[in-house]
Amino acid sequence: AQGLAENGHLTCILVTQEAPALGATDAFSLEGDARVVRIGRGGRLLSAAALAKELQRWRPDVIISAKETANVQVAIALAAQRSSAVWIPTRHVPLSSGAGSSDFHWYTELFYRHLYRRASAFVGVSSEIARQLTALANDGIAVCEVPNPVVSTAPLHIDVETERPFWWPAGQVMMGIGRLAEQKGFDVLLRAFSMFSSQREGWSLVI
């Protein structure tokens, strides 16, 4: 949102009443022509109705929805409101049941195969999710892999006094935590750290 606003776009983030506050105390703060609008609380259908009203009000050119509940609500709202906006739903967990798929439901594949025909493109935050979306998406709908971004530089400025292990490298340390699986993209981290460390001396990477 911040990047779009900085490039001259009016950016509006629609969130439900239950969502945590977005402000200077959070991981990021919004500046420029970016704003947060809270819509009514309630179940999926009530939130979709409130969302449809906001789409009618704002008449956006592009809609980017994140997480499965929001994707469902946007699909319903667009069907009711008949908006001509470009819609790009994003998927953050695998399109299969099992560990790490907390928002996989009985209707998930049904939505991706049929009701998401309104989408202009899909975004998956890993190569595996993008592959699964490609298998389910309708012909002609683009699927892109866009890894999760770093949204804040605040962790770089946290000063915490703690006893470090004897093997810990000197200087500043960046830590990567997660299972060593292809899906987690540690190869991307290694390439990114190589670029990062070439511009900043005294940094080490610990995985």
mmCIF file of C-alpha atoms in Angstrom:
data_model
loop_
_atom_site.group_PDB
_atom_site.id
_atom_site.type_symbol
_atom_site.label_atom_id
_atom_site.label_comp_id
_atom_site.label_asym_id
_atom_site.label_seq_id
_atom_site.Cartn_x
_atom_site.Cartn_y
_atom_site.Cartn_z
ATOM 1 C CA ALA A 1 0.000 0.000 0.000
ATOM 2 C CA GLN A 2 2.785 2.398 0.913
ATOM 3 C CA GLY A 3 4.627 1.724 -2.329
ATOM 4 C CA LEU A 4 1.502 2.334 -4.416
ATOM 5 C CA ALA A 5 0.791 5.562 -2.544
ATOM 6 C CA GLU A 6 4.359 6.773 -3.022
ATOM 7 C CA ASN A 7 3.956 6.239 -6.759
ATOM 8 C CA GLY A 8 0.936 8.519 -6.930
ATOM 9 C CA HIS A 9 -1.920 6.039 -6.522
ATOM 10 C CA LEU A 10 -4.840 6.583 -4.170
ATOM 11 C CA THR A 11 -4.616 3.472 -1.987
ATOM 12 C CA CYS A 12 -7.380 2.295 0.329
ATOM 13 C CA ILE A 13 -7.054 -0.682 2.697
ATOM 14 C CA LEU A 14 -10.416 -2.174 3.659
ATOM 15 C CA VAL A 15 -10.365 -4.157 6.907
ATOM 16 C CA THR A 16 -13.044 -5.623 9.160
ATOM 17 C CA GLN A 17 -13.821 -4.227 12.580
ATOM 18 C CA GLU A 18 -12.093 -7.228 14.145
ATOM 19 C CA ALA A 19 -8.751 -6.476 12.467
ATOM 20 C CA PRO A 20 -6.016 -4.952 14.664
ATOM 21 C CA ALA A 21 -5.282 -1.263 14.373
ATOM 22 C CA LEU A 22 -2.885 -0.068 11.693
ATOM 23 C CA GLY A 23 -0.780 2.818 12.855
ATOM 24 C CA ALA A 24 2.599 4.084 13.876
ATOM 25 C CA THR A 25 2.841 1.490 16.658
ATOM 26 C CA ASP A 26 2.447 -1.416 14.244
ATOM 27 C CA ALA A 27 4.984 -3.049 11.956
ATOM 28 C CA PHE A 28 4.364 -0.281 9.461
ATOM 29 C CA SER A 29 2.668 3.099 9.300
ATOM 30 C CA LEU A 30 0.856 4.584 6.332
ATOM 31 C CA GLU A 31 1.844 7.915 4.858
ATOM 32 C CA GLY A 32 0.822 9.902 1.808
ATOM 33 C CA ASP A 33 -2.350 9.104 -0.094
ATOM 34 C CA ALA A 34 -3.026 5.801 1.674
ATOM 35 C CA ARG A 35 -5.885 5.275 4.078
ATOM 36 C CA VAL A 36 -7.534 2.553 6.144
ATOM 37 C CA VAL A 37 -11.321 2.069 6.092
ATOM 38 C CA ARG A 38 -13.037 -0.299 8.518
ATOM 39 C CA ILE A 39 -16.141 -2.119 7.337
ATOM 40 C CA GLY A 40 -18.813 -3.759 9.465
ATOM 41 C CA ARG A 41 -18.176 -6.771 11.624
ATOM 42 C CA GLY A 42 -20.010 -10.016 11.072
ATOM 43 C CA GLY A 43 -19.898 -13.245 9.112
ATOM 44 C CA ARG A 44 -18.690 -13.690 5.571
ATOM 45 C CA LEU A 45 -21.994 -12.663 3.950
ATOM 46 C CA LEU A 46 -22.434 -9.557 6.134
ATOM 47 C CA SER A 47 -18.841 -8.482 5.525
ATOM 48 C CA ALA A 48 -19.274 -9.130 1.794
ATOM 49 C CA ALA A 49 -22.354 -6.886 1.751
ATOM 50 C CA ALA A 50 -20.428 -4.115 3.524
ATOM 51 C CA LEU A 51 -17.531 -4.623 1.137
ATOM 52 C CA ALA A 52 -19.848 -4.319 -1.878
ATOM 53 C CA LYS A 53 -21.014 -0.921 -0.578
ATOM 54 C CA GLU A 54 -17.421 0.262 -0.190
ATOM 55 C CA LEU A 55 -16.561 -0.889 -3.716
ATOM 56 C CA GLN A 56 -19.527 1.105 -4.993
ATOM 57 C CA ARG A 57 -18.285 4.098 -3.012
ATOM 58 C CA TRP A 58 -14.620 3.976 -4.009
ATOM 59 C CA ARG A 59 -14.943 2.453 -7.503
ATOM 60 C CA PRO A 60 -11.374 1.078 -7.503
ATOM 61 C CA ASP A 61 -9.477 0.240 -10.654
ATOM 62 C CA VAL A 62 -7.579 -2.626 -9.020
ATOM 63 C CA ILE A 63 -8.512 -4.858 -6.050
ATOM 64 C CA ILE A 64 -5.891 -7.002 -4.308
ATOM 65 C CA SER A 65 -7.312 -9.356 -1.687
ATOM 66 C CA ALA A 66 -5.256 -11.259 0.862
ATOM 67 C CA LYS A 67 -6.066 -14.475 2.706
ATOM 68 C CA GLU A 68 -8.875 -16.844 1.888
ATOM 69 C CA THR A 69 -11.715 -15.236 3.856
ATOM 70 C CA ALA A 70 -11.125 -11.903 2.121
ATOM 71 C CA ASN A 71 -10.923 -13.655 -1.259
ATOM 72 C CA VAL A 72 -14.337 -15.245 -0.690
ATOM 73 C CA GLN A 73 -15.856 -11.930 0.412
ATOM 74 C CA VAL A 74 -14.480 -10.092 -2.617
ATOM 75 C CA ALA A 75 -15.806 -12.805 -4.973
ATOM 76 C CA ILE A 76 -19.293 -12.390 -3.479
ATOM 77 C CA ALA A 77 -19.082 -8.588 -3.426
ATOM 78 C CA LEU A 78 -17.970 -8.378 -7.063
ATOM 79 C CA ALA A 79 -20.779 -10.684 -8.155
ATOM 80 C CA ALA A 80 -23.304 -8.465 -6.368
ATOM 81 C CA GLN A 81 -21.801 -5.132 -7.374
ATOM 82 C CA ARG A 82 -20.782 -5.947 -10.961
ATOM 83 C CA SER A 83 -17.588 -3.953 -10.701
ATOM 84 C CA SER A 84 -15.251 -3.729 -13.696
ATOM 85 C CA ALA A 85 -12.171 -3.530 -11.455
ATOM 86 C CA VAL A 86 -9.175 -5.780 -12.031
ATOM 87 C CA TRP A 87 -9.171 -8.324 -9.189
ATOM 88 C CA ILE A 88 -6.036 -10.120 -8.010
ATOM 89 C CA PRO A 89 -6.635 -12.610 -5.165
ATOM 90 C CA THR A 90 -3.585 -13.830 -3.277
ATOM 91 C CA ARG A 91 -2.991 -17.208 -1.683
ATOM 92 C CA HIS A 92 -0.695 -17.572 1.338
ATOM 93 C CA VAL A 93 -0.926 -21.280 2.227
ATOM 94 C CA PRO A 94 -0.996 -24.467 0.108
ATOM 95 C CA LEU A 95 -4.165 -25.440 -1.746
ATOM 96 C CA SER A 96 -4.376 -28.758 0.032
ATOM 97 C CA SER A 97 -5.402 -30.002 3.438
ATOM 98 C CA GLY A 98 -2.765 -30.755 6.022
ATOM 99 C CA ALA A 99 -0.179 -28.957 8.088
ATOM 100 C CA GLY A 100 0.215 -25.312 7.239
ATOM 101 C CA SER A 101 -3.164 -25.122 5.491
ATOM 102 C CA SER A 102 -5.319 -23.553 8.204
ATOM 103 C CA ASP A 103 -7.624 -21.826 5.731
ATOM 104 C CA PHE A 104 -8.201 -24.831 3.455
ATOM 105 C CA HIS A 105 -11.919 -25.652 3.461
ATOM 106 C CA TRP A 106 -14.209 -28.017 1.605
ATOM 107 C CA TYR A 107 -15.127 -25.213 -0.785
ATOM 108 C CA THR A 108 -11.585 -23.938 -1.449
ATOM 109 C CA GLU A 109 -10.914 -25.871 -4.672
ATOM 110 C CA LEU A 110 -14.509 -25.227 -5.800
ATOM 111 C CA PHE A 111 -13.914 -21.497 -5.540
ATOM 112 C CA TYR A 112 -10.654 -21.617 -7.432
ATOM 113 C CA ARG A 113 -12.062 -23.809 -10.190
ATOM 114 C CA HIS A 114 -15.357 -21.995 -10.751
ATOM 115 C CA LEU A 115 -16.231 -18.906 -8.731
ATOM 116 C CA TYR A 116 -12.842 -17.233 -9.206
ATOM 117 C CA ARG A 117 -13.402 -16.853 -12.952
ATOM 118 C CA ARG A 118 -13.845 -13.155 -12.212
ATOM 119 C CA ALA A 119 -10.173 -12.881 -11.185
ATOM 120 C CA SER A 120 -7.741 -11.210 -13.584
ATOM 121 C CA ALA A 121 -4.694 -12.927 -12.068
ATOM 122 C CA PHE A 122 -3.639 -14.977 -9.054
ATOM 123 C CA VAL A 123 -0.671 -14.431 -6.748
ATOM 124 C CA GLY A 124 0.940 -17.188 -4.682
ATOM 125 C CA VAL A 125 3.569 -16.362 -2.074
ATOM 126 C CA SER A 126 5.649 -19.454 -2.850
ATOM 127 C CA SER A 127 6.540 -21.488 -5.928
ATOM 128 C CA GLU A 128 4.474 -24.443 -4.650
ATOM 129 C CA ILE A 129 1.357 -22.341 -4.118
ATOM 130 C CA ALA A 130 1.806 -20.754 -7.553
ATOM 131 C CA ARG A 131 2.101 -24.234 -9.080
ATOM 132 C CA GLN A 132 -1.110 -25.364 -7.379
ATOM 133 C CA LEU A 133 -2.942 -22.213 -8.493
ATOM 134 C CA THR A 134 -1.783 -22.804 -12.077
ATOM 135 C CA ALA A 135 -3.262 -26.301 -11.991
ATOM 136 C CA LEU A 136 -6.636 -25.004 -10.750
ATOM 137 C CA ALA A 137 -6.909 -21.634 -12.494
ATOM 138 C CA ASN A 138 -9.035 -21.208 -15.574
ATOM 139 C CA ASP A 139 -7.286 -20.908 -18.931
ATOM 140 C CA GLY A 140 -6.080 -17.389 -19.640
ATOM 141 C CA ILE A 141 -5.705 -16.328 -15.995
ATOM 142 C CA ALA A 142 -2.126 -15.404 -15.123
ATOM 143 C CA VAL A 143 -0.509 -16.853 -11.999
ATOM 144 C CA CYS A 144 2.463 -15.057 -10.430
ATOM 145 C CA GLU A 145 4.794 -15.991 -7.603
ATOM 146 C CA VAL A 146 5.421 -13.014 -5.300
ATOM 147 C CA PRO A 147 7.329 -13.988 -2.117
ATOM 148 C CA ASN A 148 6.273 -12.315 1.123
ATOM 149 C CA PRO A 149 8.026 -8.944 1.448
ATOM 150 C CA VAL A 150 9.833 -7.363 4.376
ATOM 151 C CA VAL A 151 7.402 -4.626 5.426
ATOM 152 C CA SER A 152 9.447 -2.947 8.116
ATOM 153 C CA THR A 153 13.033 -2.045 8.922
ATOM 154 C CA ALA A 154 12.151 -1.728 12.617
ATOM 155 C CA PRO A 155 13.770 -5.079 13.610
ATOM 156 C CA LEU A 156 17.113 -3.727 12.379
ATOM 157 C CA HIS A 157 16.992 -1.075 15.095
ATOM 158 C CA ILE A 158 15.995 -3.229 18.078
ATOM 159 C CA ASP A 159 18.714 -3.185 20.736
ATOM 160 C CA VAL A 160 18.350 -6.163 23.063
ATOM 161 C CA GLU A 161 21.033 -7.167 25.547
ATOM 162 C CA THR A 162 21.359 -10.943 25.676
ATOM 163 C CA GLU A 163 24.086 -13.525 26.094
ATOM 164 C CA ARG A 164 25.110 -14.926 22.729
ATOM 165 C CA PRO A 165 26.335 -18.506 22.124
ATOM 166 C CA PHE A 166 30.091 -18.940 21.814
ATOM 167 C CA TRP A 167 29.749 -19.778 18.114
ATOM 168 C CA TRP A 168 27.767 -16.650 17.329
ATOM 169 C CA PRO A 169 29.454 -14.433 14.702
ATOM 170 C CA ALA A 170 30.680 -10.987 15.614
ATOM 171 C CA GLY A 171 28.929 -7.890 14.349
ATOM 172 C CA GLN A 172 25.341 -7.618 13.114
ATOM 173 C CA VAL A 173 23.462 -10.868 12.503
ATOM 174 C CA MET A 174 20.460 -11.625 10.299
ATOM 175 C CA MET A 175 18.650 -14.834 11.261
ATOM 176 C CA GLY A 176 16.503 -17.064 9.082
ATOM 177 C CA ILE A 177 14.203 -19.471 10.933
ATOM 178 C CA GLY A 178 12.157 -22.276 9.390
ATOM 179 C CA ARG A 179 12.290 -25.829 8.146
ATOM 180 C CA LEU A 180 14.905 -26.458 5.467
ATOM 181 C CA ALA A 181 12.474 -27.264 2.668
ATOM 182 C CA GLU A 182 12.393 -25.992 -0.898
ATOM 183 C CA GLN A 183 8.995 -24.428 -0.260
ATOM 184 C CA LYS A 184 10.497 -22.043 2.319
ATOM 185 C CA GLY A 185 12.806 -20.479 -0.255
ATOM 186 C CA PHE A 186 16.064 -20.307 1.679
ATOM 187 C CA ASP A 187 17.785 -20.116 -1.694
ATOM 188 C CA VAL A 188 16.061 -16.740 -2.144
ATOM 189 C CA LEU A 189 17.299 -15.671 1.290
ATOM 190 C CA LEU A 190 20.871 -16.642 0.405
ATOM 191 C CA ARG A 191 20.775 -14.674 -2.828
ATOM 192 C CA ALA A 192 19.179 -11.684 -1.104
ATOM 193 C CA PHE A 193 21.725 -11.737 1.720
ATOM 194 C CA SER A 194 24.549 -11.874 -0.792
ATOM 195 C CA MET A 195 23.249 -8.638 -2.320
ATOM 196 C CA PHE A 196 22.587 -7.126 1.107
ATOM 197 C CA SER A 197 26.002 -7.946 2.571
ATOM 198 C CA SER A 198 27.802 -6.607 -0.502
ATOM 199 C CA GLN A 199 26.471 -3.170 0.402
ATOM 200 C CA ARG A 200 26.726 -3.369 4.200
ATOM 201 C CA GLU A 201 29.839 -4.501 6.019
ATOM 202 C CA GLY A 202 29.856 -6.428 9.301
ATOM 203 C CA TRP A 203 26.743 -8.542 8.729
ATOM 204 C CA SER A 204 26.448 -12.351 9.018
ATOM 205 C CA LEU A 205 23.619 -14.715 8.196
ATOM 206 C CA VAL A 206 22.562 -17.497 10.600
ATOM 207 C CA ILE A 207 19.998 -20.094 9.509
#
